[in-house]
JSON list of C-alpha atoms and ligand atoms in Angstrom, two decimals:
[
{"chain": "A", "resi": 1, "resn": "UNK", "atom": "CA", "xyz": [3.22, -5.97, -21.89]},
{"chain": "A", "resi": 2, "resn": "UNK", "atom": "CA", "xyz": [0.96, -8.73, -20.56]},
{"chain": "A", "resi": 3, "resn": "UNK", "atom": "CA", "xyz": [-1.96, -9.24, -22.66]},
{"chain": "A", "resi": 4, "resn": "UNK", "atom": "CA", "xyz": [-4.55, -8.20, -19.34]},
{"chain": "A", "resi": 5, "resn": "UNK", "atom": "CA", "xyz": [-3.26, -5.08, -19.27]},
{"chain": "A", "resi": 6, "resn": "UNK", "atom": "CA", "xyz": [-5.03, -2.08, -20.65]},
{"chain": "A", "resi": 7, "resn": "UNK", "atom": "CA", "xyz": [-2.06, 0.61, -19.91]},
{"chain": "A", "resi": 8, "resn": "UNK", "atom": "CA", "xyz": [0.88, 1.26, -18.11]},
{"chain": "A", "resi": 9, "resn": "UNK", "atom": "CA", "xyz": [0.92, 3.86, -15.56]},
{"chain": "A", "resi": 10, "resn": "UNK", "atom": "CA", "xyz": [4.08, 3.15, -14.44]},
{"chain": "A", "resi": 11, "resn": "UNK", "atom": "CA", "xyz": [7.32, 1.26, -15.49]},
{"chain": "A", "resi": 12, "resn": "UNK", "atom": "CA", "xyz": [9.86, -0.19, -13.56]},
{"chain": "A", "resi": 13, "resn": "UNK", "atom": "CA", "xyz": [12.23, 2.93, -13.89]},
{"chain": "A", "resi": 14, "resn": "UNK", "atom": "CA", "xyz": [9.07, 5.38, -12.82]},
{"chain": "A", "resi": 15, "resn": "UNK", "atom": "CA", "xyz": [8.51, 3.22, -9.29]},
{"chain": "A", "resi": 16, "resn": "UNK", "atom": "CA", "xyz": [12.39, 2.81, -8.32]},
{"chain": "A", "resi": 17, "resn": "UNK", "atom": "CA", "xyz": [12.92, 6.55, -8.92]},
{"chain": "A", "resi": 18, "resn": "UNK", "atom": "CA", "xyz": [9.59, 7.43, -6.79]},
{"chain": "A", "resi": 19, "resn": "UNK", "atom": "CA", "xyz": [10.77, 4.84, -4.07]},
{"chain": "A", "resi": 20, "resn": "UNK", "atom": "CA", "xyz": [14.20, 6.19, -3.80]},
{"chain": "A", "resi": 21, "resn": "UNK", "atom": "CA", "xyz": [12.62, 9.61, -3.56]},
{"chain": "A", "resi": 22, "resn": "UNK", "atom": "CA", "xyz": [10.41, 8.71, -0.90]},
{"chain": "A", "resi": 23, "resn": "UNK", "atom": "CA", "xyz": [13.15, 6.12, 0.96]},
{"chain": "A", "resi": 24, "resn": "UNK", "atom": "CA", "xyz": [15.14, 9.73, 1.44]},
{"chain": "A", "resi": 25, "resn": "UNK", "atom": "CA", "xyz": [11.94, 11.51, 2.97]},
{"chain": "A", "resi": 26, "resn": "UNK", "atom": "CA", "xyz": [11.51, 8.76, 5.26]},
{"chain": "A", "resi": 27, "resn": "UNK", "atom": "CA", "xyz": [14.82, 8.30, 6.49]},
{"chain": "A", "resi": 28, "resn": "UNK", "atom": "CA", "xyz": [14.90, 12.06, 7.25]},
{"chain": "A", "resi": 29, "resn": "UNK", "atom": "CA", "xyz": [11.86, 12.26, 8.69]},
{"chain": "A", "resi": 30, "resn": "UNK", "atom": "CA", "xyz": [12.60, 9.08, 11.17]},
{"chain": "A", "resi": 31, "resn": "UNK", "atom": "CA", "xyz": [15.81, 9.35, 11.62]},
{"chain": "A", "resi": 32, "resn": "UNK", "atom": "CA", "xyz": [16.55, 8.24, 15.27]},
{"chain": "A", "resi": 33, "resn": "UNK", "atom": "CA", "xyz": [12.83, 7.02, 15.79]},
{"chain": "A", "resi": 34, "resn": "UNK", "atom": "CA", "xyz": [13.73, 3.18, 14.95]},
{"chain": "A", "resi": 35, "resn": "UNK", "atom": "CA", "xyz": [10.05, 3.19, 12.99]},
{"chain": "A", "resi": 36, "resn": "UNK", "atom": "CA", "xyz": [8.32, -0.32, 12.94]},
{"chain": "A", "resi": 37, "resn": "UNK", "atom": "CA", "xyz": [6.92, -0.68, 9.19]},
{"chain": "A", "resi": 38, "resn": "UNK", "atom": "CA", "xyz": [4.03, -2.28, 9.37]},
{"chain": "A", "resi": 39, "resn": "UNK", "atom": "CA", "xyz": [2.89, -3.84, 5.68]},
{"chain": "A", "resi": 40, "resn": "UNK", "atom": "CA", "xyz": [-0.50, -4.90, 5.01]},
{"chain": "A", "resi": 41, "resn": "UNK", "atom": "CA", "xyz": [-0.78, -8.07, 3.14]},
{"chain": "A", "resi": 42, "resn": "UNK", "atom": "CA", "xyz": [-0.70, -9.07, 0.62]},
{"chain": "A", "resi": 43, "resn": "UNK", "atom": "CA", "xyz": [-0.44, -5.96, -1.79]},
{"chain": "A", "resi": 44, "resn": "UNK", "atom": "CA", "xyz": [1.69, -4.07, 0.28]},
{"chain": "A", "resi": 45, "resn": "UNK", "atom": "CA", "xyz": [4.58, -6.82, 0.49]},
{"chain": "A", "resi": 46, "resn": "UNK", "atom": "CA", "xyz": [6.35, -5.60, -2.76]},
{"chain": "A", "resi": 47, "resn": "UNK", "atom": "CA", "xyz": [6.51, -1.81, -2.40]},
{"chain": "A", "resi": 48, "resn": "UNK", "atom": "CA", "xyz": [7.69, -2.99, 1.43]},
{"chain": "A", "resi": 49, "resn": "UNK", "atom": "CA", "xyz": [10.31, -4.97, 0.33]},
{"chain": "A", "resi": 50, "resn": "UNK", "atom": "CA", "xyz": [11.69, -1.94, -2.12]},
{"chain": "A", "resi": 51, "resn": "UNK", "atom": "CA", "xyz": [10.91, 1.36, 0.42]},
{"chain": "A", "resi": 52, "resn": "UNK", "atom": "CA", "xyz": [12.94, -0.82, 2.77]},
{"chain": "A", "resi": 53, "resn": "UNK", "atom": "CA", "xyz": [16.26, -1.36, 1.02]},
{"chain": "A", "resi": 54, "resn": "UNK", "atom": "CA", "xyz": [15.90, 2.86, 0.27]},
{"chain": "A", "resi": 55, "resn": "UNK", "atom": "CA", "xyz": [15.88, 3.64, 3.87]},
{"chain": "A", "resi": 56, "resn": "UNK", "atom": "CA", "xyz": [19.63, 3.95, 5.53]},
{"chain": "A", "resi": 57, "resn": "UNK", "atom": "CA", "xyz": [18.01, 4.22, 8.84]},
{"chain": "A", "resi": 58, "resn": "UNK", "atom": "CA", "xyz": [17.39, 1.36, 11.21]},
{"chain": "A", "resi": 59, "resn": "UNK", "atom": "CA", "xyz": [13.78, 0.39, 11.31]},
{"chain": "A", "resi": 60, "resn": "UNK", "atom": "CA", "xyz": [12.05, -3.16, 12.21]},
{"chain": "A", "resi": 61, "resn": "UNK", "atom": "CA", "xyz": [9.16, -4.73, 9.85]},
{"chain": "A", "resi": 62, "resn": "UNK", "atom": "CA", "xyz": [5.71, -6.22, 10.77]},
{"chain": "A", "resi": 63, "resn": "UNK", "atom": "CA", "xyz": [2.79, -7.43, 8.84]},
{"chain": "A", "resi": 64, "resn": "UNK", "atom": "CA", "xyz": [-0.96, -6.92, 9.36]},
{"chain": "A", "resi": 65, "resn": "UNK", "atom": "CA", "xyz": [-3.74, -9.08, 7.21]},
{"chain": "A", "resi": 66, "resn": "UNK", "atom": "CA", "xyz": [-7.12, -7.45, 6.41]},
{"chain": "A", "resi": 67, "resn": "UNK", "atom": "CA", "xyz": [-9.45, -8.88, 4.12]},
{"chain": "A", "resi": 68, "resn": "UNK", "atom": "CA", "xyz": [-11.83, -6.48, 2.51]},
{"chain": "A", "resi": 69, "resn": "UNK", "atom": "CA", "xyz": [-11.97, -7.83, -0.88]},
{"chain": "A", "resi": 70, "resn": "UNK", "atom": "CA", "xyz": [-12.71, -11.32, -1.99]},
{"chain": "A", "resi": 71, "resn": "UNK", "atom": "CA", "xyz": [-12.45, -12.16, -5.69]},
{"chain": "A", "resi": 72, "resn": "UNK", "atom": "CA", "xyz": [-14.35, -9.10, -7.07]},
{"chain": "A", "resi": 73, "resn": "UNK", "atom": "CA", "xyz": [-13.28, -5.90, -7.82]},
{"chain": "A", "resi": 74, "resn": "UNK", "atom": "CA", "xyz": [-15.56, -3.57, -5.42]},
{"chain": "A", "resi": 75, "resn": "UNK", "atom": "CA", "xyz": [-14.94, -2.94, -1.64]},
{"chain": "A", "resi": 76, "resn": "UNK", "atom": "CA", "xyz": [-17.36, -5.44, 0.29]},
{"chain": "A", "resi": 77, "resn": "UNK", "atom": "CA", "xyz": [-17.65, -2.82, 3.01]},
{"chain": "A", "resi": 78, "resn": "UNK", "atom": "CA", "xyz": [-16.84, -5.41, 5.57]},
{"chain": "A", "resi": 79, "resn": "UNK", "atom": "CA", "xyz": [-13.25, -4.97, 7.13]},
{"chain": "A", "resi": 80, "resn": "UNK", "atom": "CA", "xyz": [-11.97, -8.08, 8.75]},
{"chain": "A", "resi": 81, "resn": "UNK", "atom": "CA", "xyz": [-8.28, -8.76, 10.45]},
{"chain": "A", "resi": 82, "resn": "UNK", "atom": "CA", "xyz": [-6.92, -11.86, 9.06]},
{"chain": "A", "resi": 83, "resn": "UNK", "atom": "CA", "xyz": [-3.43, -11.88, 10.62]},
{"chain": "A", "resi": 84, "resn": "UNK", "atom": "CA", "xyz": [-2.89, -9.48, 14.05]},
{"chain": "A", "resi": 85, "resn": "UNK", "atom": "CA", "xyz": [0.12, -7.35, 14.54]},
{"chain": "A", "resi": 86, "resn": "UNK", "atom": "CA", "xyz": [2.28, -9.24, 16.21]},
{"chain": "A", "resi": 87, "resn": "UNK", "atom": "CA", "xyz": [4.94, -6.90, 18.29]},
{"chain": "A", "resi": 88, "resn": "UNK", "atom": "CA", "xyz": [3.71, -4.04, 20.83]},
{"chain": "A", "resi": 89, "resn": "UNK", "atom": "CA", "xyz": [3.91, -0.89, 19.24]},
{"chain": "A", "resi": 90, "resn": "UNK", "atom": "CA", "xyz": [2.93, 0.88, 22.30]},
{"chain": "A", "resi": 91, "resn": "UNK", "atom": "CA", "xyz": [5.65, 4.11, 22.52]},
{"chain": "A", "resi": 92, "resn": "UNK", "atom": "CA", "xyz": [6.96, 3.40, 19.03]},
{"chain": "A", "resi": 93, "resn": "UNK", "atom": "CA", "xyz": [6.90, 5.32, 15.79]},
{"chain": "A", "resi": 94, "resn": "UNK", "atom": "CA", "xyz": [4.60, 3.48, 13.09]},
{"chain": "A", "resi": 95, "resn": "UNK", "atom": "CA", "xyz": [4.01, 3.95, 9.64]},
{"chain": "A", "resi": 96, "resn": "UNK", "atom": "CA", "xyz": [1.89, 1.68, 7.86]},
{"chain": "A", "resi": 97, "resn": "UNK", "atom": "CA", "xyz": [3.01, 0.55, 4.04]},
{"chain": "A", "resi": 98, "resn": "UNK", "atom": "CA", "xyz": [-0.45, 0.09, 1.91]},
{"chain": "A", "resi": 99, "resn": "UNK", "atom": "CA", "xyz": [-0.76, -0.75, -1.71]},
{"chain": "A", "resi": 100, "resn": "UNK", "atom": "CA", "xyz": [-4.13, 1.46, -2.59]},
{"chain": "A", "resi": 101, "resn": "UNK", "atom": "CA", "xyz": [-6.38, 3.44, -1.26]},
{"chain": "A", "resi": 102, "resn": "UNK", "atom": "CA", "xyz": [-9.63, 3.00, -2.69]},
{"chain": "A", "resi": 103, "resn": "UNK", "atom": "CA", "xyz": [-12.88, 3.82, -0.58]},
{"chain": "A", "resi": 104, "resn": "UNK", "atom": "CA", "xyz": [-10.61, 4.31, 2.52]},
{"chain": "A", "resi": 105, "resn": "UNK", "atom": "CA", "xyz": [-11.95, 2.09, 4.51]},
{"chain": "A", "resi": 106, "resn": "UNK", "atom": "CA", "xyz": [-9.33, -0.23, 4.91]},
{"chain": "A", "resi": 107, "resn": "UNK", "atom": "CA", "xyz": [-6.93, 2.23, 6.28]},
{"chain": "A", "resi": 108, "resn": "UNK", "atom": "CA", "xyz": [-9.51, 4.16, 8.14]},
{"chain": "A", "resi": 109, "resn": "UNK", "atom": "CA", "xyz": [-10.25, 0.59, 10.04]},
{"chain": "A", "resi": 110, "resn": "UNK", "atom": "CA", "xyz": [-6.33, -0.30, 10.34]},
{"chain": "A", "resi": 111, "resn": "UNK", "atom": "CA", "xyz": [-5.90, 3.51, 11.64]},
{"chain": "A", "resi": 112, "resn": "UNK", "atom": "CA", "xyz": [-8.09, 3.20, 14.21]},
{"chain": "A", "resi": 113, "resn": "UNK", "atom": "CA", "xyz": [-7.42, -0.02, 15.53]},
{"chain": "A", "resi": 114, "resn": "UNK", "atom": "CA", "xyz": [-3.52, 0.56, 15.35]},
{"chain": "A", "resi": 115, "resn": "UNK", "atom": "CA", "xyz": [-4.55, 4.05, 17.25]},
{"chain": "A", "resi": 116, "resn": "UNK", "atom": "CA", "xyz": [-5.84, 1.74, 20.09]},
{"chain": "A", "resi": 117, "resn": "UNK", "atom": "CA", "xyz": [-2.24, 0.40, 20.80]},
{"chain": "A", "resi": 118, "resn": "UNK", "atom": "CA", "xyz": [-1.27, 3.48, 21.84]},
{"chain": "A", "resi": 119, "resn": "UNK", "atom": "CA", "xyz": [1.61, 4.06, 19.19]},
{"chain": "A", "resi": 120, "resn": "UNK", "atom": "CA", "xyz": [4.07, 7.28, 19.93]},
{"chain": "A", "resi": 121, "resn": "UNK", "atom": "CA", "xyz": [3.08, 8.23, 16.16]},
{"chain": "A", "resi": 122, "resn": "UNK", "atom": "CA", "xyz": [0.93, 6.44, 13.76]},
{"chain": "A", "resi": 123, "resn": "UNK", "atom": "CA", "xyz": [1.54, 7.91, 9.59]},
{"chain": "A", "resi": 124, "resn": "UNK", "atom": "CA", "xyz": [0.39, 6.16, 6.38]},
{"chain": "A", "resi": 125, "resn": "UNK", "atom": "CA", "xyz": [2.46, 5.64, 3.12]},
{"chain": "A", "resi": 126, "resn": "UNK", "atom": "CA", "xyz": [0.82, 5.02, 0.58]},
{"chain": "A", "resi": 127, "resn": "UNK", "atom": "CA", "xyz": [1.93, 3.59, -3.01]},
{"chain": "A", "resi": 128, "resn": "UNK", "atom": "CA", "xyz": [-1.44, 4.31, -4.94]},
{"chain": "A", "resi": 129, "resn": "UNK", "atom": "CA", "xyz": [-4.32, 6.62, -4.30]},
{"chain": "A", "resi": 130, "resn": "UNK", "atom": "CA", "xyz": [-7.33, 5.89, -6.04]},
{"chain": "A", "resi": 131, "resn": "UNK", "atom": "CA", "xyz": [-8.36, 10.42, -6.35]},
{"chain": "A", "resi": 132, "resn": "UNK", "atom": "CA", "xyz": [-12.03, 10.59, -6.11]},
{"chain": "A", "resi": 133, "resn": "UNK", "atom": "CA", "xyz": [-12.20, 7.34, -4.47]},
{"chain": "A", "resi": 134, "resn": "UNK", "atom": "CA", "xyz": [-12.55, 8.64, -1.04]},
{"chain": "A", "resi": 135, "resn": "UNK", "atom": "CA", "xyz": [-12.65, 11.63, 0.94]},
{"chain": "A", "resi": 136, "resn": "UNK", "atom": "CA", "xyz": [-10.19, 13.99, 0.53]},
{"chain": "A", "resi": 137, "resn": "UNK", "atom": "CA", "xyz": [-8.78, 14.11, 3.87]},
{"chain": "A", "resi": 138, "resn": "UNK", "atom": "CA", "xyz": [-7.49, 10.63, 4.49]},
{"chain": "A", "resi": 139, "resn": "UNK", "atom": "CA", "xyz": [-4.19, 11.82, 5.87]},
{"chain": "A", "resi": 140, "resn": "UNK", "atom": "CA", "xyz": [-1.61, 9.96, 3.98]},
{"chain": "A", "resi": 141, "resn": "UNK", "atom": "CA", "xyz": [2.12, 11.49, 4.93]},
{"chain": "A", "resi": 142, "resn": "UNK", "atom": "CA", "xyz": [3.54, 9.92, 1.91]},
{"chain": "A", "resi": 143, "resn": "UNK", "atom": "CA", "xyz": [2.36, 9.04, -1.27]},
{"chain": "A", "resi": 144, "resn": "UNK", "atom": "CA", "xyz": [3.62, 7.66, -4.18]},
{"chain": "A", "resi": 145, "resn": "UNK", "atom": "CA", "xyz": [1.42, 8.48, -7.53]},
{"chain": "A", "resi": 146, "resn": "UNK", "atom": "CA", "xyz": [-2.11, 8.72, -8.04]},
{"chain": "A", "resi": 147, "resn": "UNK", "atom": "CA", "xyz": [-4.05, 6.47, -10.16]},
{"chain": "A", "resi": 148, "resn": "UNK", "atom": "CA", "xyz": [-7.23, 7.14, -12.10]},
{"chain": "A", "resi": 149, "resn": "UNK", "atom": "CA", "xyz": [-10.33, 5.46, -10.85]},
{"chain": "A", "resi": 150, "resn": "UNK", "atom": "CA", "xyz": [-9.87, 2.01, -12.74]},
{"chain": "A", "resi": 151, "resn": "UNK", "atom": "CA", "xyz": [-8.80, -1.39, -11.68]},
{"chain": "A", "resi": 152, "resn": "UNK", "atom": "CA", "xyz": [-4.71, -1.32, -10.85]},
{"chain": "A", "resi": 153, "resn": "UNK", "atom": "CA", "xyz": [-2.26, -4.45, -11.08]},
{"chain": "A", "resi": 154, "resn": "UNK", "atom": "CA", "xyz": [0.91, -5.28, -10.90]},
{"chain": "A", "resi": 155, "resn": "UNK", "atom": "CA", "xyz": [3.87, -4.20, -8.32]},
{"chain": "A", "resi": 156, "resn": "UNK", "atom": "CA", "xyz": [2.19, -6.49, -5.43]},
{"chain": "A", "resi": 157, "resn": "UNK", "atom": "CA", "xyz": [-1.30, -5.61, -6.73]},
{"chain": "A", "resi": 158, "resn": "UNK", "atom": "CA", "xyz": [-4.30, -8.25, -7.77]},
{"chain": "A", "resi": 159, "resn": "UNK", "atom": "CA", "xyz": [-7.11, -9.02, -9.61]},
{"chain": "A", "resi": 160, "resn": "UNK", "atom": "CA", "xyz": [-8.11, -12.65, -7.98]},
{"chain": "A", "resi": 161, "resn": "UNK", "atom": "CA", "xyz": [-4.22, -13.27, -5.96]},
{"chain": "A", "resi": 162, "resn": "UNK", "atom": "CA", "xyz": [-2.80, -12.80, -9.81]},
{"chain": "A", "resi": 163, "resn": "UNK", "atom": "CA", "xyz": [-0.61, -10.30, -11.71]},
{"chain": "A", "resi": 164, "resn": "UNK", "atom": "CA", "xyz": [1.36, -9.23, -8.15]},
{"chain": "A", "resi": 165, "resn": "UNK", "atom": "CA", "xyz": [4.50, -10.32, -10.39]},
{"chain": "A", "resi": 166, "resn": "UNK", "atom": "CA", "xyz": [4.20, -7.92, -12.53]},
{"chain": "A", "resi": 167, "resn": "UNK", "atom": "CA", "xyz": [7.47, -5.13, -12.14]},
{"chain": "A", "resi": 168, "resn": "UNK", "atom": "CA", "xyz": [5.33, -2.13, -13.46]},
{"chain": "A", "resi": 169, "resn": "UNK", "atom": "CA", "xyz": [1.90, -0.96, -12.63]},
{"chain": "A", "resi": 170, "resn": "UNK", "atom": "CA", "xyz": [-1.18, -0.77, -14.95]},
{"chain": "A", "resi": 171, "resn": "UNK", "atom": "CA", "xyz": [-4.74, -0.92, -15.91]},
{"chain": "A", "resi": 172, "resn": "UNK", "atom": "CA", "xyz": [-6.65, -4.36, -15.98]},
{"chain": "A", "resi": 173, "resn": "UNK", "atom": "CA", "xyz": [-8.55, -4.76, -19.20]},
{"chain": "A", "resi": 174, "resn": "UNK", "atom": "CA", "xyz": [-12.36, -4.86, -18.21]},
{"chain": "A", "resi": 175, "resn": "UNK", "atom": "CA", "xyz": [-13.12, -7.93, -20.36]},
{"chain": "A", "resi": 176, "resn": "UNK", "atom": "CA", "xyz": [-10.95, -9.53, -17.42]},
{"chain": "A", "resi": 177, "resn": "UNK", "atom": "CA", "xyz": [-13.54, -9.12, -14.87]},
{"chain": "A", "resi": 178, "resn": "UNK", "atom": "CA", "xyz": [-16.66, -7.85, -16.33]},
{"chain": "B", "resi": 201, "resn": "IMP", "atom": "P1", "xyz": [-10.46, 0.01, 0.14]},
{"chain": "B", "resi": 201, "resn": "IMP", "atom": "O1", "xyz": [-10.44, -0.39, 1.39]},
{"chain": "B", "resi": 201, "resn": "IMP", "atom": "O2", "xyz": [-11.62, 0.52, -0.72]},
{"chain": "B", "resi": 201, "resn": "IMP", "atom": "O3", "xyz": [-9.55, 1.87, 0.30]},
{"chain": "B", "resi": 201, "resn": "IMP", "atom": "O4", "xyz": [-9.67, -0.54, -0.73]},
{"chain": "B", "resi": 201, "resn": "IMP", "atom": "C1", "xyz": [-8.39, -0.95, 0.05]},
{"chain": "B", "resi": 201, "resn": "IMP", "atom": "C2", "xyz": [-7.86, -2.51, -0.53]},
{"chain": "B", "resi": 201, "resn": "IMP", "atom": "O5", "xyz": [-8.68, -2.65, -1.82]},
{"chain": "B", "resi": 201, "resn": "IMP", "atom": "C3", "xyz": [-6.63, -2.32, -0.87]},
{"chain": "B", "resi": 201, "resn": "IMP", "atom": "O6", "xyz": [-5.55, -2.61, 0.27]},
{"chain": "B", "resi": 201, "resn": "IMP", "atom": "C4", "xyz": [-6.25, -3.49, -2.35]},
{"chain": "B", "resi": 201, "resn": "IMP", "atom": "O7", "xyz": [-5.91, -4.19, -1.32]},
{"chain": "B", "resi": 201, "resn": "IMP", "atom": "C5", "xyz": [-7.42, -4.00, -2.78]},
{"chain": "B", "resi": 201, "resn": "IMP", "atom": "N1", "xyz": [-7.75, -2.32, -4.14]},
{"chain": "B", "resi": 201, "resn": "IMP", "atom": "C6", "xyz": [-8.56, -1.76, -4.03]},
{"chain": "B", "resi": 201, "resn": "IMP", "atom": "N2", "xyz": [-8.63, -1.27, -5.37]},
{"chain": "B", "resi": 201, "resn": "IMP", "atom": "C7", "xyz": [-7.91, -1.88, -5.87]},
{"chain": "B", "resi": 201, "resn": "IMP", "atom": "C8", "xyz": [-7.48, -1.94, -7.22]},
{"chain": "B", "resi": 201, "resn": "IMP", "atom": "O8", "xyz": [-7.51, -1.22, -8.09]},
{"chain": "B", "resi": 201, "resn": "IMP", "atom": "N3", "xyz": [-6.87, -2.79, -7.68]},
{"chain": "B", "resi": 201, "resn": "IMP", "atom": "C9", "xyz": [-6.15, -4.00, -6.72]},
{"chain": "B", "resi": 201, "resn": "IMP", "atom": "N4", "xyz": [-6.43, -3.93, -5.58]},
{"chain": "B", "resi": 201, "resn": "IMP", "atom": "C10", "xyz": [-7.33, -2.76, -5.50]},
{"chain": "B", "resi": 202, "resn": "MG", "atom": "MG1", "xyz": [-4.83, -4.11, 0.46]}
]
């Protein structure tokens, strides 16, 4: 285990099994729908890379960049689009692939923004849900794991751009950011 990690929450194997389960569900739900999976940069890319390989249906992928954090561990409350979605999603089935829902501000913003482009359907697939950090009814169609209200890194999630490459998901030691 990396020296800056307090505790591993989900191992590589835990993640693999959950991704396969979600892949089966999504493949069933989106059969013949040719969905566009939009990953939110940068945290969502590792999850996207794994989830698409667990799907056995035709899909397309796209990326959007949103910034709300900077190098702090608390949401700034200001959400900004740093990379727009460049393909036409009108009348298409869209599934947002996001790393973690903390306050819910980012997903709320992205959902409203993409809804304005008139997709046929718009749903969310979230890797981690920080239970208790946001309003309960945020509407995640697919979710891999619940996590405690701590700062989480690994499997795409960073602190100050580090730890994204850890193959597991863990709690970052407080002394690293306090
Ligand atoms: P929200 O807008 O507060 O829901 O924050 C969502 C975004 O903040 C996520 O997409 C992450 O990029 C980042 N974030 C929130 N909590 C964590 C965490 O515990 N570790 C790493 N990134 C986080
Ligand atoms: Mg993010």
